Amino acid sequence: AQSVSQHNHHVILSEAASLELGCNYSYGGTVNLFWYVQYPGQHLQLLLKYFSGDPLVKGIKGFEAEFIKSKFSFNLRKPSVQWSDTAEYFCALWDTGRRALTFGSGTRLQVQP
Amino acid sequence: DTGVSQDPRHKITKRGQNVTFRCDPISEHNRLYWYRQTLGQGPEFLTYFQNEAQLEKSRLLSDRFSAERPKGSFSTLEIQRTEQGDSAMYLCASSPSGQGNYEQYFGPGTRLTVT
């Protein structure tokens, strides 16, 4: 069965610090990967997605993620976080069998001003 | 706002009661999904509709749960004889049809509390 692991459950950073959130997946075939963000009191929004091609994908608000097939990873990065990046971040994998997304458990990011 | 809408946003019910939630997807989206999210976890897939046809159901969807999308537009999710373990956020998402259209647009969710 396909699965997604996010090992950092809660991350606290100061403004301007660099961010890297880990995401590992379990699936042997072609993958389609996503990062979603949920700001406090808001619904899930897509940050970025990887389908194929360049393994370094850029998303909204300065976020990027790198797909490393050999490591089964799709880590999210941002060079300099802002207080407004405080949110919960979810990595997700498209499950071709169920035709739905399989999500990780999420990482809660808290950015201190 | 033409995003996914869900109603109600919050529902408190007593154990054993039936509840029904509604989801209105983005109008041109043929695919509709229901997920459940509990505290500290990511959303878990429940069921998927392509137009009015329910094509996938998770094992999480016990026989107390039923979902419909009668005219291929809005969808309802009903939980019969609610249990405390049903307390969760129920999320609806939609996406356009077409090969490779996997991006889903989520609604704000319905938070269910079973007392």
mmCIF file of N, CA and C in Angstrom, chain A residues 9 32 34 36 38 41-46 49 51 88 90 94 96-106, chain B residues 9 31 33 35 37 40-45 48 55-56 58 89 91 100-109:
data_model
loop_
_atom_site.group_PDB
_atom_site.id
_atom_site.type_symbol
_atom_site.label_atom_id
_atom_site.label_comp_id
_atom_site.label_asym_id
_atom_site.label_seq_id
_atom_site.Cartn_x
_atom_site.Cartn_y
_atom_site.Cartn_z
ATOM 1 N N HIS A 9 6.878 16.651 13.278
ATOM 2 C CA HIS A 9 5.487 16.921 13.614
ATOM 3 C C HIS A 9 5.270 18.378 13.971
ATOM 4 N N ASN A 32 3.084 11.016 -8.359
ATOM 5 C CA ASN A 32 2.641 12.404 -8.443
ATOM 6 C C ASN A 32 2.529 12.911 -7.014
ATOM 7 N N PHE A 34 2.485 16.129 -3.953
ATOM 8 C CA PHE A 34 1.924 17.436 -3.665
ATOM 9 C C PHE A 34 2.345 17.893 -2.273
ATOM 10 N N TYR A 36 0.456 20.514 0.386
ATOM 11 C CA TYR A 36 -0.669 21.377 0.705
ATOM 12 C C TYR A 36 -0.366 22.116 1.993
ATOM 13 N N GLN A 38 -2.265 24.468 5.226
ATOM 14 C CA GLN A 38 -3.514 24.862 5.885
ATOM 15 C C GLN A 38 -3.181 25.955 6.888
ATOM 16 N N GLY A 41 -7.457 28.444 10.544
ATOM 17 C CA GLY A 41 -8.830 28.818 10.223
ATOM 18 C C GLY A 41 -9.174 28.772 8.744
ATOM 19 N N GLN A 42 -8.262 28.297 7.919
ATOM 20 C CA GLN A 42 -8.524 28.258 6.475
ATOM 21 C C GLN A 42 -8.500 26.820 5.960
ATOM 22 N N HIS A 43 -8.949 26.676 4.712
ATOM 23 C CA HIS A 43 -8.985 25.332 4.144
ATOM 24 C C HIS A 43 -7.638 24.975 3.516
ATOM 25 N N LEU A 44 -7.474 23.719 3.188
ATOM 26 C CA LEU A 44 -6.263 23.234 2.543
ATOM 27 C C LEU A 44 -6.076 23.905 1.185
ATOM 28 N N GLN A 45 -4.827 24.338 0.939
ATOM 29 C CA GLN A 45 -4.516 24.979 -0.340
ATOM 30 C C GLN A 45 -3.275 24.317 -0.905
ATOM 31 N N LEU A 46 -3.221 24.232 -2.217
ATOM 32 C CA LEU A 46 -2.081 23.631 -2.871
ATOM 33 C C LEU A 46 -0.903 24.597 -2.881
ATOM 34 N N LYS A 49 3.285 21.090 -6.775
ATOM 35 C CA LYS A 49 3.050 19.713 -7.207
ATOM 36 C C LYS A 49 4.175 19.253 -8.116
ATOM 37 N N PHE A 51 4.746 16.293 -11.085
ATOM 38 C CA PHE A 51 4.196 15.216 -11.895
ATOM 39 C C PHE A 51 5.311 14.494 -12.643
ATOM 40 N N GLU A 88 -0.043 24.555 8.996
ATOM 41 C CA GLU A 88 0.233 23.118 8.965
ATOM 42 C C GLU A 88 0.466 22.723 7.510
ATOM 43 N N PHE A 90 1.111 19.654 4.674
ATOM 44 C CA PHE A 90 0.844 18.248 4.406
ATOM 45 C C PHE A 90 1.467 17.843 3.072
ATOM 46 N N TRP A 94 -0.421 10.944 -4.957
ATOM 47 C CA TRP A 94 -1.595 10.480 -5.693
ATOM 48 C C TRP A 94 -1.597 8.952 -5.721
ATOM 49 N N THR A 96 -2.835 5.873 -7.348
ATOM 50 C CA THR A 96 -3.453 5.528 -8.629
ATOM 51 C C THR A 96 -4.521 4.446 -8.475
ATOM 52 N N GLY A 97 -4.406 3.609 -7.444
ATOM 53 C CA GLY A 97 -5.392 2.563 -7.246
ATOM 54 C C GLY A 97 -6.730 3.120 -6.779
ATOM 55 N N ARG A 98 -6.681 3.950 -5.758
ATOM 56 C CA ARG A 98 -7.917 4.499 -5.207
ATOM 57 C C ARG A 98 -8.364 5.764 -5.903
ATOM 58 N N ARG A 99 -7.478 6.293 -6.745
ATOM 59 C CA ARG A 99 -7.773 7.548 -7.451
ATOM 60 C C ARG A 99 -8.080 8.658 -6.459
ATOM 61 N N ALA A 100 -7.225 8.755 -5.455
ATOM 62 C CA ALA A 100 -7.373 9.805 -4.439
ATOM 63 C C ALA A 100 -5.990 10.109 -3.867
ATOM 64 N N LEU A 101 -5.937 11.111 -3.019
ATOM 65 C CA LEU A 101 -4.677 11.482 -2.396
ATOM 66 C C LEU A 101 -4.456 10.708 -1.097
ATOM 67 N N THR A 102 -3.217 10.307 -0.880
ATOM 68 C CA THR A 102 -2.789 9.764 0.406
ATOM 69 C C THR A 102 -1.926 10.824 1.069
ATOM 70 N N PHE A 103 -2.328 11.256 2.252
ATOM 71 C CA PHE A 103 -1.655 12.345 2.945
ATOM 72 C C PHE A 103 -0.730 11.826 4.042
ATOM 73 N N GLY A 104 0.324 12.605 4.323
ATOM 74 C CA GLY A 104 1.089 12.385 5.529
ATOM 75 C C GLY A 104 0.350 12.982 6.717
ATOM 76 N N SER A 105 0.933 12.813 7.885
ATOM 77 C CA SER A 105 0.266 13.260 9.110
ATOM 78 C C SER A 105 0.408 14.756 9.353
ATOM 79 N N GLY A 106 1.230 15.424 8.560
ATOM 80 C CA GLY A 106 1.334 16.872 8.654
ATOM 81 C C GLY A 106 2.461 17.343 9.551
ATOM 82 N N ARG B 9 -20.796 24.132 8.796
ATOM 83 C CA ARG B 9 -19.382 24.191 9.132
ATOM 84 C C ARG B 9 -19.095 23.459 10.437
ATOM 85 N N ARG B 31 -15.208 15.527 -10.697
ATOM 86 C CA ARG B 31 -14.767 14.613 -9.636
ATOM 87 C C ARG B 31 -14.985 15.234 -8.271
ATOM 88 N N TYR B 33 -14.614 14.313 -3.950
ATOM 89 C CA TYR B 33 -14.003 13.429 -2.959
ATOM 90 C C TYR B 33 -14.459 13.823 -1.560
ATOM 91 N N TYR B 35 -13.079 13.263 2.430
ATOM 92 C CA TYR B 35 -11.992 12.844 3.309
ATOM 93 C C TYR B 35 -12.412 13.096 4.750
ATOM 94 N N GLN B 37 -10.599 13.967 8.585
ATOM 95 C CA GLN B 37 -9.359 14.368 9.237
ATOM 96 C C GLN B 37 -9.568 14.436 10.742
ATOM 97 N N GLY B 40 -4.340 15.926 14.596
ATOM 98 C CA GLY B 40 -2.964 15.459 14.503
ATOM 99 C C GLY B 40 -2.689 14.535 13.338
ATOM 100 N N GLN B 41 -3.668 14.370 12.476
ATOM 101 C CA GLN B 41 -3.502 13.487 11.318
ATOM 102 C C GLN B 41 -3.803 14.231 10.033
ATOM 103 N N GLY B 42 -3.312 13.676 8.945
ATOM 104 C CA GLY B 42 -3.676 14.207 7.653
ATOM 105 C C GLY B 42 -5.038 13.677 7.220
ATOM 106 N N PRO B 43 -5.620 14.286 6.205
ATOM 107 C CA PRO B 43 -6.903 13.788 5.701
ATOM 108 C C PRO B 43 -6.793 12.338 5.225
ATOM 109 N N GLU B 44 -7.848 11.564 5.491
ATOM 110 C CA GLU B 44 -7.918 10.176 5.042
ATOM 111 C C GLU B 44 -9.070 10.033 4.053
ATOM 112 N N PHE B 45 -8.800 9.374 2.959
ATOM 113 C CA PHE B 45 -9.774 9.220 1.892
ATOM 114 C C PHE B 45 -10.957 8.383 2.349
ATOM 115 N N TYR B 48 -15.070 8.569 -3.506
ATOM 116 C CA TYR B 48 -14.818 9.352 -4.713
ATOM 117 C C TYR B 48 -15.958 9.174 -5.695
ATOM 118 N N LEU B 55 -17.291 5.735 -7.483
ATOM 119 C CA LEU B 55 -16.361 4.783 -8.067
ATOM 120 C C LEU B 55 -15.413 4.139 -7.067
ATOM 121 N N GLU B 56 -15.160 4.802 -5.956
ATOM 122 C CA GLU B 56 -14.241 4.253 -4.963
ATOM 123 C C GLU B 56 -14.791 4.495 -3.567
ATOM 124 N N SER B 58 -13.487 3.771 0.579
ATOM 125 C CA SER B 58 -12.469 3.296 1.497
ATOM 126 C C SER B 58 -13.072 2.294 2.481
ATOM 127 N N MET B 89 -13.100 16.175 11.389
ATOM 128 C CA MET B 89 -13.394 17.159 10.347
ATOM 129 C C MET B 89 -13.644 16.378 9.070
ATOM 130 N N LEU B 91 -13.950 16.614 5.145
ATOM 131 C CA LEU B 91 -13.526 17.499 4.067
ATOM 132 C C LEU B 91 -14.053 17.011 2.735
ATOM 133 N N GLY B 100 -4.484 13.061 -15.817
ATOM 134 C CA GLY B 100 -3.450 13.840 -15.150
ATOM 135 C C GLY B 100 -3.951 14.981 -14.308
ATOM 136 N N ASN B 101 -5.264 15.178 -14.236
ATOM 137 C CA ASN B 101 -5.804 16.251 -13.396
ATOM 138 C C ASN B 101 -5.980 15.736 -11.978
ATOM 139 N N TYR B 102 -4.881 15.690 -11.230
ATOM 140 C CA TYR B 102 -4.945 15.139 -9.885
ATOM 141 C C TYR B 102 -5.062 16.221 -8.815
ATOM 142 N N GLU B 103 -4.905 17.471 -9.193
ATOM 143 C CA GLU B 103 -4.958 18.550 -8.206
ATOM 144 C C GLU B 103 -6.370 18.691 -7.683
ATOM 145 N N GLN B 104 -6.507 18.702 -6.367
ATOM 146 C CA GLN B 104 -7.812 18.786 -5.745
ATOM 147 C C GLN B 104 -7.960 20.107 -5.015
ATOM 148 N N TYR B 105 -9.183 20.623 -5.060
ATOM 149 C CA TYR B 105 -9.522 21.883 -4.406
ATOM 150 C C TYR B 105 -10.431 21.550 -3.221
ATOM 151 N N PHE B 106 -10.009 21.965 -2.056
ATOM 152 C CA PHE B 106 -10.700 21.573 -0.834
ATOM 153 C C PHE B 106 -11.649 22.643 -0.339
ATOM 154 N N GLY B 107 -12.727 22.173 0.288
ATOM 155 C CA GLY B 107 -13.636 23.058 0.984
ATOM 156 C C GLY B 107 -13.166 23.294 2.414
ATOM 157 N N PRO B 108 -13.911 24.104 3.165
ATOM 158 C CA PRO B 108 -13.505 24.441 4.529
ATOM 159 C C PRO B 108 -13.754 23.339 5.539
ATOM 160 N N GLY B 109 -14.530 22.341 5.170
ATOM 161 C CA GLY B 109 -14.784 21.224 6.070
ATOM 162 C C GLY B 109 -15.997 21.424 6.953
#
